[in-house]
Structures are given as structure tokens and as C-alpha cells.
mmCIF file of C-alpha atoms in Angstrom:
data_model
loop_
_atom_site.group_PDB
_atom_site.id
_atom_site.type_symbol
_atom_site.label_atom_id
_atom_site.label_comp_id
_atom_site.label_asym_id
_atom_site.label_seq_id
_atom_site.Cartn_x
_atom_site.Cartn_y
_atom_site.Cartn_z
ATOM 1 C CA MET F 52 0.000 0.000 0.000
ATOM 2 C CA SER F 53 1.433 3.373 -0.926
ATOM 3 C CA MET F 54 0.671 6.800 0.490
ATOM 4 C CA SER F 55 -0.631 9.803 -1.387
ATOM 5 C CA ASP F 56 1.374 12.977 -0.931
ATOM 6 C CA GLY F 57 -0.147 14.862 -3.852
ATOM 7 C CA SER F 58 2.894 14.387 -6.095
ATOM 8 C CA ASN F 59 1.800 11.110 -7.679
ATOM 9 C CA THR F 60 -1.358 9.753 -9.205
ATOM 10 C CA ILE F 61 -3.598 8.237 -6.565
ATOM 11 C CA LYS F 62 -4.116 4.506 -7.087
ATOM 12 C CA PRO F 63 -6.474 1.970 -5.527
ATOM 13 C CA GLY F 64 -5.182 0.986 -2.102
ATOM 14 C CA ASP F 65 -3.436 4.325 -1.467
ATOM 15 C CA LEU F 66 -3.852 6.041 1.880
ATOM 16 C CA LEU F 67 -5.232 9.556 1.566
ATOM 17 C CA TRP F 68 -4.894 12.512 3.906
ATOM 18 C CA GLY F 69 -6.642 15.830 3.804
ATOM 19 C CA GLN F 70 -7.705 18.644 6.046
ATOM 20 C CA VAL F 71 -10.072 21.545 5.963
ATOM 21 C CA LYS F 72 -10.534 24.554 8.160
ATOM 22 C CA LYS F 73 -14.047 25.878 8.300
ATOM 23 C CA SER F 74 -14.676 29.596 8.494
ATOM 24 C CA LYS F 75 -16.130 30.972 11.696
ATOM 25 C CA ASN F 76 -19.537 30.015 10.310
ATOM 26 C CA ALA F 77 -20.201 26.833 12.292
ATOM 27 C CA ASN F 78 -22.933 25.787 9.856
ATOM 28 C CA GLU F 79 -20.568 25.677 6.877
ATOM 29 C CA ASP F 80 -21.295 22.590 4.785
ATOM 30 C CA THR F 81 -18.384 20.167 4.366
ATOM 31 C CA GLY F 82 -20.122 18.626 1.338
ATOM 32 C CA VAL F 83 -19.574 14.982 2.240
ATOM 33 C CA LYS F 84 -22.147 12.198 2.050
ATOM 34 C CA LEU F 85 -21.241 8.970 3.856
ATOM 35 C CA CYS F 86 -22.841 5.594 4.326
ATOM 36 C CA ASP F 87 -22.248 2.661 6.631
ATOM 37 C CA ARG F 88 -21.804 -0.585 4.771
ATOM 38 C CA ASN F 89 -20.392 -3.742 6.355
ATOM 39 C CA SER F 90 -19.471 -1.757 9.509
ATOM 40 C CA LYS F 91 -17.231 0.583 7.520
ATOM 41 C CA LEU F 92 -17.839 4.196 6.559
ATOM 42 C CA TRP F 93 -17.726 4.979 2.845
ATOM 43 C CA VAL F 94 -17.806 8.251 0.928
ATOM 44 C CA ILE F 95 -20.696 8.153 -1.516
ATOM 45 C CA ARG F 96 -20.585 11.757 -2.707
ATOM 46 C CA ILE F 97 -18.503 14.923 -2.491
ATOM 47 C CA GLN F 98 -20.503 18.017 -3.419
ATOM 48 C CA ASP F 99 -18.838 20.143 -6.107
ATOM 49 C CA GLY F 100 -17.417 23.356 -4.671
ATOM 50 C CA SER F 101 -17.601 22.141 -1.064
ATOM 51 C CA LEU F 102 -14.719 22.338 1.424
ATOM 52 C CA PHE F 103 -13.840 18.686 0.979
ATOM 53 C CA HIS F 104 -14.033 18.996 -2.814
ATOM 54 C CA LYS F 105 -11.592 21.920 -2.770
ATOM 55 C CA TRP F 106 -9.118 20.743 -0.132
ATOM 56 C CA THR F 107 -9.061 16.928 0.014
ATOM 57 C CA PRO F 108 -8.433 14.082 -2.446
ATOM 58 C CA LEU F 109 -11.610 12.239 -1.375
ATOM 59 C CA GLN F 110 -13.948 10.814 -3.981
ATOM 60 C CA ALA F 111 -16.946 8.516 -4.013
ATOM 61 C CA GLY F 112 -15.976 4.977 -3.084
ATOM 62 C CA ASP F 113 -13.191 5.900 -0.646
ATOM 63 C CA GLN F 114 -13.287 4.315 2.795
ATOM 64 C CA LEU F 115 -13.045 6.767 5.705
ATOM 65 C CA LEU F 116 -10.522 5.507 8.278
ATOM 66 C CA ALA F 117 -10.034 8.379 10.730
ATOM 67 C CA VAL F 118 -11.293 11.861 11.532
ATOM 68 C CA ASN F 119 -9.156 14.211 13.623
ATOM 69 C CA ASP F 120 -6.819 11.319 14.450
ATOM 70 C CA ARG F 121 -9.726 9.236 15.804
ATOM 71 C CA ASN F 122 -10.286 5.842 14.208
ATOM 72 C CA VAL F 123 -13.845 5.696 12.850
ATOM 73 C CA ASP F 124 -14.196 1.919 13.288
ATOM 74 C CA GLY F 125 -17.389 1.405 15.242
ATOM 75 C CA MET F 126 -18.534 5.005 14.772
ATOM 76 C CA SER F 127 -21.874 5.700 13.159
ATOM 77 C CA VAL F 128 -22.444 8.085 10.267
ATOM 78 C CA ASP F 129 -24.220 10.369 12.772
ATOM 79 C CA GLU F 130 -21.182 10.420 15.092
ATOM 80 C CA VAL F 131 -18.892 11.487 12.236
ATOM 81 C CA HIS F 132 -21.526 14.012 11.188
ATOM 82 C CA ARG F 133 -21.393 15.573 14.664
ATOM 83 C CA ILE F 134 -17.594 15.885 14.433
ATOM 84 C CA PHE F 135 -17.902 17.533 11.020
ATOM 85 C CA GLN F 136 -20.534 19.943 12.370
ATOM 86 C CA THR F 137 -18.794 20.923 15.594
ATOM 87 C CA GLU F 138 -15.085 20.977 14.759
ATOM 88 C CA GLN F 139 -13.601 23.939 12.932
ATOM 89 C CA HIS F 140 -10.462 22.060 11.843
ATOM 90 C CA ILE F 141 -11.106 18.618 10.313
ATOM 91 C CA LYS F 142 -8.400 16.132 9.340
ATOM 92 C CA ILE F 143 -9.265 12.943 7.491
ATOM 93 C CA LYS F 144 -7.501 9.717 6.654
ATOM 94 C CA ALA F 145 -9.057 7.477 4.023
ATOM 95 C CA LEU F 146 -8.292 4.560 1.740
ATOM 96 C CA ARG F 147 -8.806 4.735 -2.019
ATOM 97 C CA ALA F 148 -11.203 1.932 -2.933
ATOM 98 C CA GLN F 149 -9.634 -1.097 -4.589
ATOM 99 C CA TYR F 150 -12.569 -2.893 -6.127
ATOM 100 C CA GLY F 151 -15.046 -0.224 -7.122
ATOM 101 C CA LEU F 152 -17.518 -0.516 -4.255
ATOM 102 C CA TYR F 153 -19.123 2.444 -5.983
ATOM 103 C CA ASP F 154 -18.811 3.621 -9.557
ATOM 104 C CA SER F 155 -16.801 6.825 -9.220
ATOM 105 C CA SER F 156 -15.616 7.062 -12.811
ATOM 106 C CA SER F 157 -18.099 9.766 -13.838
ATOM 107 C CA SER F 158 -16.168 12.682 -12.317
ATOM 108 C CA THR F 159 -13.143 13.542 -10.220
ATOM 109 C CA HIS F 160 -15.096 13.330 -7.002
ATOM 110 C CA GLY F 161 -17.779 11.003 -8.299
ATOM 111 C CA SER F 162 -21.201 10.182 -7.059
ATOM 112 C CA ALA F 163 -22.760 6.950 -6.010
ATOM 113 C CA GLU F 164 -26.098 5.302 -5.604
ATOM 114 C CA GLU F 165 -27.965 5.883 -2.389
ATOM 115 C CA SER F 166 -27.608 3.566 0.571
ATOM 116 C CA ASP F 167 -30.063 2.679 3.285
ATOM 117 C CA SER F 168 -27.766 4.188 5.928
ATOM 118 C CA SER F 169 -26.380 7.456 4.620
ATOM 119 C CA ILE F 170 -26.337 11.100 5.566
ATOM 120 C CA GLU F 171 -25.036 14.237 3.930
ATOM 121 C CA TYR F 172 -23.328 17.059 5.781
#
């Protein structure tokens, strides 16, 4: 597994890091839609023009591993949502999908079909 530092093309299996700093507006939308599938959190959409679209390498199909240095294993989509809503500085660690859990080939940040357990924030 290789790590993405922005200098190389991101490949399936690469670890991804990114961070955003929200303005003083606490209600600022991060533009991320996640779902819980098989006890893992997956990115299913990044809204164009959002903070995460502008400042992170995330795209649909990536697996979220950590938020603000906290492992998200066992966390619900709602718990991550609360972190994204309340924290002004957000760091993420994710894994680029290997097997196309979602079809993200339509755009840089992709979109995916809806899941029964998803939320956008």
C-alpha cells in the first residue's frame, strides 16, 4: 500500500490525507455524504465546490478511516456528522477503494447510488 502525498497519481489501495478549516460560520457545509456498509464508513458523494471537494483528495468509493486522528471503526455516520458539524479544523484519513464498491468514474469526485444508511453534511 502506498501513500498519497499529492505528487503522484492516486491509485487503488493508497492512503489519503486531507484537512479543511471551516470559516467561523459553524454551519458551513463540508459537502460529504457517507454511508455505513459492512461496519465501515464509505464516501458516496462529495458536493462540487464544497470544502472537501476543494481541499481533500476524497472521492466517491473511498473508505473513511479516521477523523481528527480518531479511528472511525465502530462510529456511526451520525457520530462522524457531529464531528464535522462541531469541529472547525477537520483532518481525514481514508483509503482509495480497490474494487469499485461504488462507480466513481463519472467525475473527479464522483457520485454513487444511495444507501439505506447514509447522511449528507
